[in-house]
Short mmCIF file of C-alpha atoms in Angstrom, two decimals:
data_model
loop_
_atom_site.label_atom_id
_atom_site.label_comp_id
_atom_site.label_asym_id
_atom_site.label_seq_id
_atom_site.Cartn_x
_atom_site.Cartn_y
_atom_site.Cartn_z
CA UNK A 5 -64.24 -67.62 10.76
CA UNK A 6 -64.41 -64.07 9.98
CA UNK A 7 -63.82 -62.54 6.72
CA UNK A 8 -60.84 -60.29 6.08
CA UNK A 9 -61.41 -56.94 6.03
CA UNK A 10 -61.58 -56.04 2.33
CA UNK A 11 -60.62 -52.40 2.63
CA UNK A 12 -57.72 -52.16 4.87
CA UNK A 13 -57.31 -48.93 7.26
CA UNK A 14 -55.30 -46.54 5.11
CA UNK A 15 -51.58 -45.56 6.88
CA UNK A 16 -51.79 -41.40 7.87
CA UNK A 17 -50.59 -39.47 5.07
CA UNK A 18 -46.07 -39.26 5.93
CA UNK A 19 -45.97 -35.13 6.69
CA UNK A 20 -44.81 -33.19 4.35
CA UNK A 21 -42.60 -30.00 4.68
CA UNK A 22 -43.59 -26.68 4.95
CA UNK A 23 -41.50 -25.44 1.91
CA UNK A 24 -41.81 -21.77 1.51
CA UNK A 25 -43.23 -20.10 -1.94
CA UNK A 26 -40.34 -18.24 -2.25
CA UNK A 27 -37.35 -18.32 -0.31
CA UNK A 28 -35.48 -14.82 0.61
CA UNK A 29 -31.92 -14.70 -1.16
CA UNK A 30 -29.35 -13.72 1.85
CA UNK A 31 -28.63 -10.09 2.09
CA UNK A 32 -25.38 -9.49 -0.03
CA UNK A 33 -22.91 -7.55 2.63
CA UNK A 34 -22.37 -3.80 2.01
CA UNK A 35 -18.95 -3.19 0.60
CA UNK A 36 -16.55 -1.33 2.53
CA UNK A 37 -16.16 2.44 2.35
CA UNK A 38 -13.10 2.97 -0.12
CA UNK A 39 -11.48 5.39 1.91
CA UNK A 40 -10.59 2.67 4.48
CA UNK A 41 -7.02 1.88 2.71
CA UNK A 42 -5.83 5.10 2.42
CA UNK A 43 -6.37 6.43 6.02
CA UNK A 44 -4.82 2.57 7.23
CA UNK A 45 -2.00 3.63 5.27
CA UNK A 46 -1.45 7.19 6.18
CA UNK A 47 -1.71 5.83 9.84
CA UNK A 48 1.15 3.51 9.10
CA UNK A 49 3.62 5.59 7.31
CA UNK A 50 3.14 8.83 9.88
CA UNK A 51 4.58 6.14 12.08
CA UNK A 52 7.30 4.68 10.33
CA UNK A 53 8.07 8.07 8.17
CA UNK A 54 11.81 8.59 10.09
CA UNK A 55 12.86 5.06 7.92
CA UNK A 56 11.04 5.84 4.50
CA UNK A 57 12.69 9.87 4.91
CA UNK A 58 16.04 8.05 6.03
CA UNK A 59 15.51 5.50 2.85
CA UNK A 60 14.67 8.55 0.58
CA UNK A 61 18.69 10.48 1.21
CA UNK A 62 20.29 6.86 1.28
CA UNK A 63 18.88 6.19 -2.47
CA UNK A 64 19.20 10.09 -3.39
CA UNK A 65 22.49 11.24 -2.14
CA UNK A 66 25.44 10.23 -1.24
CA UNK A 67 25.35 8.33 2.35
CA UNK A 68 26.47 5.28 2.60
CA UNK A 69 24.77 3.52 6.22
CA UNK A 70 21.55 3.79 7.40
CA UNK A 71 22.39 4.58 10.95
CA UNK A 72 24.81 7.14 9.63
CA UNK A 73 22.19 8.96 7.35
CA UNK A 74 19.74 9.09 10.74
CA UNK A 75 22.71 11.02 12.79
CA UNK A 76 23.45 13.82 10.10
CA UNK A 77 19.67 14.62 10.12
CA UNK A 78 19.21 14.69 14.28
CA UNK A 79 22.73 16.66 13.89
CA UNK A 80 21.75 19.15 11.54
CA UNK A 81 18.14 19.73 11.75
CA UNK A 82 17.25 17.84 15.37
CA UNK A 83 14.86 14.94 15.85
CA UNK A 84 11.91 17.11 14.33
CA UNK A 85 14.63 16.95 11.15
CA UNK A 86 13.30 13.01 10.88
CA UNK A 87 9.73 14.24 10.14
CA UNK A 88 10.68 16.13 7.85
CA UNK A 89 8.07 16.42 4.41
CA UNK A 90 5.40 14.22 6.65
CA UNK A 91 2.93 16.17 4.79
CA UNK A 92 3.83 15.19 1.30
CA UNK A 93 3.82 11.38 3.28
CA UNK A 94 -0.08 12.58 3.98
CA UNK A 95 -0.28 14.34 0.61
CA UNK A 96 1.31 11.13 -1.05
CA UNK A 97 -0.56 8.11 1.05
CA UNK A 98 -4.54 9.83 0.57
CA UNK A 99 -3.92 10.24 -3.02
CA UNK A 100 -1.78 6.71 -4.13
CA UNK A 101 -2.51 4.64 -1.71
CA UNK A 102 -6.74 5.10 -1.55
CA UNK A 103 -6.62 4.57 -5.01
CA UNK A 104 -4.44 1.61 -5.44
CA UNK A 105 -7.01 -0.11 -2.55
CA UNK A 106 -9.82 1.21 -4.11
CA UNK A 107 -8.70 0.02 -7.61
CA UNK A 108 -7.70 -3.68 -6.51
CA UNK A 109 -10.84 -4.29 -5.11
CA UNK A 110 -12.21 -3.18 -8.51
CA UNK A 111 -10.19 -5.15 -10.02
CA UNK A 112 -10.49 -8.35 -8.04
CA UNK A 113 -14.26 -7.83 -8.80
CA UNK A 114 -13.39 -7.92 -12.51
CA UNK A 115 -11.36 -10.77 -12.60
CA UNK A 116 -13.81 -12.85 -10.36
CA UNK A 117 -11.24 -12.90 -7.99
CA UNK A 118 -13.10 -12.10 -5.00
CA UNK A 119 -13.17 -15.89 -3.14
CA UNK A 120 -9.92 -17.03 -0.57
CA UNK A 121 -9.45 -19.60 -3.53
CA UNK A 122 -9.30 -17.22 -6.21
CA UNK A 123 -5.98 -17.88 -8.41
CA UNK A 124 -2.38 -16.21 -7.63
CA UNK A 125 -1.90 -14.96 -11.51
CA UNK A 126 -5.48 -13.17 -10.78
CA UNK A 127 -4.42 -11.67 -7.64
CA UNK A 128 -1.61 -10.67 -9.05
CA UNK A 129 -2.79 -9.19 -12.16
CA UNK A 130 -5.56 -7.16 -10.00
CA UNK A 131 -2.62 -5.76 -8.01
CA UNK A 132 -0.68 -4.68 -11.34
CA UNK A 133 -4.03 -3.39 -12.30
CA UNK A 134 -4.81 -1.13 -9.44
CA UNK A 135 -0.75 -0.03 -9.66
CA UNK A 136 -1.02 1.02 -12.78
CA UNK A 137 -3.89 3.67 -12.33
CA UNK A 138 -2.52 4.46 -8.63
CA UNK A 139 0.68 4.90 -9.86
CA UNK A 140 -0.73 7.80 -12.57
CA UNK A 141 -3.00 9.23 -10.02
CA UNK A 142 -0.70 9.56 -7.41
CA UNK A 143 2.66 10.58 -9.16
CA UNK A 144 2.18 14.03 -8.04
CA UNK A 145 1.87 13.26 -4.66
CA UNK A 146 5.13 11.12 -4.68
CA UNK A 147 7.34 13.92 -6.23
CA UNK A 148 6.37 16.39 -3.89
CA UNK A 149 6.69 13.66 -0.78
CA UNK A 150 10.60 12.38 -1.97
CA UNK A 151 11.17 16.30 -2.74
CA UNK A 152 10.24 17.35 0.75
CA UNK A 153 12.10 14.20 2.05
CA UNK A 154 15.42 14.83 0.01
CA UNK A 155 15.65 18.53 0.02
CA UNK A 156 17.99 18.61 3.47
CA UNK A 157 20.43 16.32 1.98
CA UNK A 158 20.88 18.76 -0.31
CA UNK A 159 23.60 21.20 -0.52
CA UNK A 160 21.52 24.58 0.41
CA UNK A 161 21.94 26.08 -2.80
CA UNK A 162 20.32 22.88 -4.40
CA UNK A 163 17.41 22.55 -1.77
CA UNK A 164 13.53 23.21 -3.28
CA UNK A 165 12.99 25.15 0.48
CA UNK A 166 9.12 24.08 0.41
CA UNK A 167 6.86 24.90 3.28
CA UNK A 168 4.69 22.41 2.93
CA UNK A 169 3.03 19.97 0.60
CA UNK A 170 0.68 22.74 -1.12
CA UNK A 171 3.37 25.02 -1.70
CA UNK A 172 5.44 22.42 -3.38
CA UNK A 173 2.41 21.74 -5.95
CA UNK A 174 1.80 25.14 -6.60
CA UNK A 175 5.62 25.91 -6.91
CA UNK A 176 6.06 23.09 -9.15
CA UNK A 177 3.34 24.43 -11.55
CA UNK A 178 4.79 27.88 -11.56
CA UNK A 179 8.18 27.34 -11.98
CA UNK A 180 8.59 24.47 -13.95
CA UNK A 181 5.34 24.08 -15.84
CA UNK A 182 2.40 21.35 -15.24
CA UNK A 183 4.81 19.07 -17.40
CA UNK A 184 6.23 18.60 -13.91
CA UNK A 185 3.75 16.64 -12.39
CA UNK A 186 4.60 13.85 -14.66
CA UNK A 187 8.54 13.54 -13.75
CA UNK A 188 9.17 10.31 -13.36
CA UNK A 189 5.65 9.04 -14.13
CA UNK A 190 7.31 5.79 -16.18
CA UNK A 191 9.34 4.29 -13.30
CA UNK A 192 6.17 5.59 -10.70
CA UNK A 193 4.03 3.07 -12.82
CA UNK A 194 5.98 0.67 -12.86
CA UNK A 195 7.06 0.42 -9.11
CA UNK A 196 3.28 0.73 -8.72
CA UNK A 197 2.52 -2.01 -10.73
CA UNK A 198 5.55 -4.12 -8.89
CA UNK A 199 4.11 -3.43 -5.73
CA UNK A 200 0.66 -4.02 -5.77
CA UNK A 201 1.18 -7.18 -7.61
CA UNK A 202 3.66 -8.04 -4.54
CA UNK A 203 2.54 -6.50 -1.69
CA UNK A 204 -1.63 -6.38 -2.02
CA UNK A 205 -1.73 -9.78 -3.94
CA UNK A 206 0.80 -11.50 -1.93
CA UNK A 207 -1.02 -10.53 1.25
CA UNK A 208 -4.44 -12.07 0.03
CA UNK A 209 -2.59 -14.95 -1.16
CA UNK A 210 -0.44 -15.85 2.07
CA UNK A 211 -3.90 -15.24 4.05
CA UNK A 212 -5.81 -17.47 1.88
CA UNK A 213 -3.15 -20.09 2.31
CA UNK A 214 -2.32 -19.47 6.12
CA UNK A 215 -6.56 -19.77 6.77
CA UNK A 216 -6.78 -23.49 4.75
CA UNK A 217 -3.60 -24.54 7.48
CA UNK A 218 -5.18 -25.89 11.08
CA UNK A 219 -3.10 -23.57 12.62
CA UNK A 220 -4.24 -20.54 12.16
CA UNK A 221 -7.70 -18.60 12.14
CA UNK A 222 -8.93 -14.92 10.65
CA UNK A 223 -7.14 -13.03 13.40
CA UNK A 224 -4.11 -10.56 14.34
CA UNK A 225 -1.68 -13.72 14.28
CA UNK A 226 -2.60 -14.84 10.65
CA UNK A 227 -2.88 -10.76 9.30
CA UNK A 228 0.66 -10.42 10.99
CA UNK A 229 2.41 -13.29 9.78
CA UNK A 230 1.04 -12.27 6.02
CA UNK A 231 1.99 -9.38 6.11
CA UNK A 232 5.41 -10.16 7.03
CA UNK A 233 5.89 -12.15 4.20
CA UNK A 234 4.10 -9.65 1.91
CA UNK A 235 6.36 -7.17 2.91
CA UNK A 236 9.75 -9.39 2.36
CA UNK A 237 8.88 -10.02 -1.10
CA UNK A 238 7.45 -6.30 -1.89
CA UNK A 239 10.70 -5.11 -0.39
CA UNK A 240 12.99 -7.07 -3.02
CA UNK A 241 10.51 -6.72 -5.96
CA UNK A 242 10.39 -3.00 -5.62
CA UNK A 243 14.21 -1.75 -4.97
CA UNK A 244 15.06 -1.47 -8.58
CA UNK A 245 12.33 0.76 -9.83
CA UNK A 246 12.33 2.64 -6.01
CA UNK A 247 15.91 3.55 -6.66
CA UNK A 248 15.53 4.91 -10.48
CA UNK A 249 12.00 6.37 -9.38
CA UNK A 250 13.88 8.43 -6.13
CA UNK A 251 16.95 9.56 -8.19
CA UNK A 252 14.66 11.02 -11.24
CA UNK A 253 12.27 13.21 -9.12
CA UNK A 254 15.17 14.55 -7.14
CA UNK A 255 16.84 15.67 -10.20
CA UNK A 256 16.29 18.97 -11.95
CA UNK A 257 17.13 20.72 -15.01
CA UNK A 258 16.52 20.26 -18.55
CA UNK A 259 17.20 16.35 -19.53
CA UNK A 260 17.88 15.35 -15.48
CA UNK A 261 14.85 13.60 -15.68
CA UNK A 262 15.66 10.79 -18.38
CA UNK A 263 15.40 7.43 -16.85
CA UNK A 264 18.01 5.95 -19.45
CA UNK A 265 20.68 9.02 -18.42
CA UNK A 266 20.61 8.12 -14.74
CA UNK A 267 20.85 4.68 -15.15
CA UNK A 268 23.90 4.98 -17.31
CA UNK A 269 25.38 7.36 -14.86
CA UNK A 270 24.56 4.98 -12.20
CA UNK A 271 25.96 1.68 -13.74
CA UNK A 272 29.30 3.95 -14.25
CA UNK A 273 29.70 5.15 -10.94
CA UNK A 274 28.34 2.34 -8.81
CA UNK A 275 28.06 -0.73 -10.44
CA UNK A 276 24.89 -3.04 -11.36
CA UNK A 277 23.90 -3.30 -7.61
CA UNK A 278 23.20 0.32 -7.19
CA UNK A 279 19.14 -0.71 -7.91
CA UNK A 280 19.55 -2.47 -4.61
CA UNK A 281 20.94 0.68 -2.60
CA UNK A 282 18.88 1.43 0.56
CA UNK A 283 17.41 -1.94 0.63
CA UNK A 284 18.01 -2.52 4.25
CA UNK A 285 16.22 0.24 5.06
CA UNK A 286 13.60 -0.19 2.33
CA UNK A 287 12.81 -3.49 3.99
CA UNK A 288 13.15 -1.92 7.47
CA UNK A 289 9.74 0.72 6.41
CA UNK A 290 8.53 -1.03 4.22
CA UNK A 291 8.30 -4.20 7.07
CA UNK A 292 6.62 -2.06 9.80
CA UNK A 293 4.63 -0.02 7.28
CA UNK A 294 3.03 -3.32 5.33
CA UNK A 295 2.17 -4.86 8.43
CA UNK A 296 0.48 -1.83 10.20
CA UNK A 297 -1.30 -1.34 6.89
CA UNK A 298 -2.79 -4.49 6.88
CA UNK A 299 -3.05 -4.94 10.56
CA UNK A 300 -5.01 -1.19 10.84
CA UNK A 301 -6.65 -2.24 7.67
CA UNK A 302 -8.26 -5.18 9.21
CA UNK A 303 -9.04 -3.22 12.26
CA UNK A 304 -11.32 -0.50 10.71
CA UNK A 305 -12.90 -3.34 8.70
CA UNK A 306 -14.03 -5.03 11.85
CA UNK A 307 -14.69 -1.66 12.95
CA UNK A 308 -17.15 -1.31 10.57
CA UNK A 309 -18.33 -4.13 11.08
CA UNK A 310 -19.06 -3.86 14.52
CA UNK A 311 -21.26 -0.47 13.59
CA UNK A 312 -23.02 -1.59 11.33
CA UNK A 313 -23.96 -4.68 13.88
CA UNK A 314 -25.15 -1.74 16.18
CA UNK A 315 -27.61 -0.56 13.71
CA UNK A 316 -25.35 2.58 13.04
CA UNK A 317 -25.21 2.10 9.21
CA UNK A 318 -23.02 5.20 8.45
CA UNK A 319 -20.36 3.71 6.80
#
């Protein structure tokens, strides 16, 4: 009988893996350029500027229907009369709107509200965020865009007659002091604050909630769809202050521009629902222009994207 082997065959070490000394952290992606908002939205409201000019003279003067307001300007100044101001839209959109995009990003950032889960209240308080210093960097650009707008539904002796957006800044500062650039800088703010809190926030947040649904994915259908709704409740949120804002930077004259005055005058003429005059056609630019923001928006993002795939790292 043999004798068992004291010293049994040791079993081959199990393998271990090849863990790496130090793993490489993934590349963190390259934000985009800041300029992307406001050029989306000057591409969106050169399109739907014959509404926001049409919305302008319904909230400043005395028209009554939309459709009515869009006849007396073809009539009086022909269908180049409905682009009227566009380049106080231009002057308006590259000064307001890059810095309200610019801003909630910023802000988003700040509030660690960066991730599709991120909180509404923090989306929302980015928005009011980046309205507030949009709304203070671009009030010059919005009194010389609703001037331009508002000046043919204007009596002629009342009208500003500016040329163009440069020659309403510089005419402002002349004639009526650098004071001017501030009219209406209270009700600005605070329709800047409504409307990035609204519109911006609102956006991210039906997104965020439209993505965690099976039905939809991170394309045209979902950024069209929240946008829609972004634009429904930015529409509603913003008439008040829209209204008071239009009606004070129209107005000139020592003590025309005192927010409490034309809201007294308002309320005695027209009743409580004069904050909601021009809504329908509020909603109808504000609509178009919210989704074509975010819709052109998205675009030049994936455009970027799609260089920067190339190799072409320019932007």
């Amino acid at each position: 009988m043999s004798k068992p082997n004291a010293n049994p065959p040791l079993s081959p070490p199990a393998p271990t893996s090849q863990v790496p000394s130090s793993v490489a952290a993934p590349k963190k992606k390259k934000p985009y350029p800041f300029w992307l908002g406001g050029v989306a939205a000057t591409i969106a409201a050169s399109i739907t500027h014959p509404l926001d000019l049409t919305k302008v003279r319904l909230q400043a003067s005395g028209d009554k229907r939309m459709l009515a307001s869009m006849q007396k300007t073809v009539r009086t100044a022909g269908v180049r009369g409905l682009f009227d101001g566009i380049s106080g839209t231009w002057m308006r959109q590259m000064s307001y709107s890059m810095c309200r995009f610019w801003a909630y990003e910023e802000s988003k950032k700040l509030l660690d509200a960066t991730s599709p889960s991120a909180p509404a209240w923090k989306l929302g308080l980015a928005g009011s965020m980046a309205g507030g210093i949009a709304g203070l960097v671009g009030n010059p650009g919005e009194i010389v865009m609703v001037r331009l707008q508002g000046d043919f539904a204007k009596p002629p002796e009342k009208r500003f007659n500016y040329k163009h957006c440069f020659d309403a800044l510089f005419r402002m500062v002349r004639e009526e002091g650098t004071s001017s650039l501030a009219r209406g800088v209270g009700p600005n703010v605070f329709r800047a604050v409504l409307m990035n809190a609204s519109q911006l926030a609102s956006y991210d947040f039906f997104k965020a909630t439209l993505l965690a649904t099976p039905y939809f994915e991170d394309n045209i259908y979902c950024h069209f769809t929240a946008s829609f709704a972004a634009g429904t409740v930015a529409t509603t949120v913003c008439s008040p202050a829209d209204v008071l804002k239009s009606r004070i930077m129209n107005a000139s004259g020592p003590g025309s521009s005192s927010t409490l005055a034309t809201i007294r005058t308002a309320l005695a003429t027209e009743g409580p629902l004069f904050v909601f005059k021009g809504w329908v056609p509020a909603w109808m630019r504000l609509q178009p222009t919210t989704i074509l923001i975010f819709l052109t928006l998205e675009q030049l993002k994936r455009g970027v994207d799609w260089t920067r795939g190339k190799g072409w790292d320019v932007l």
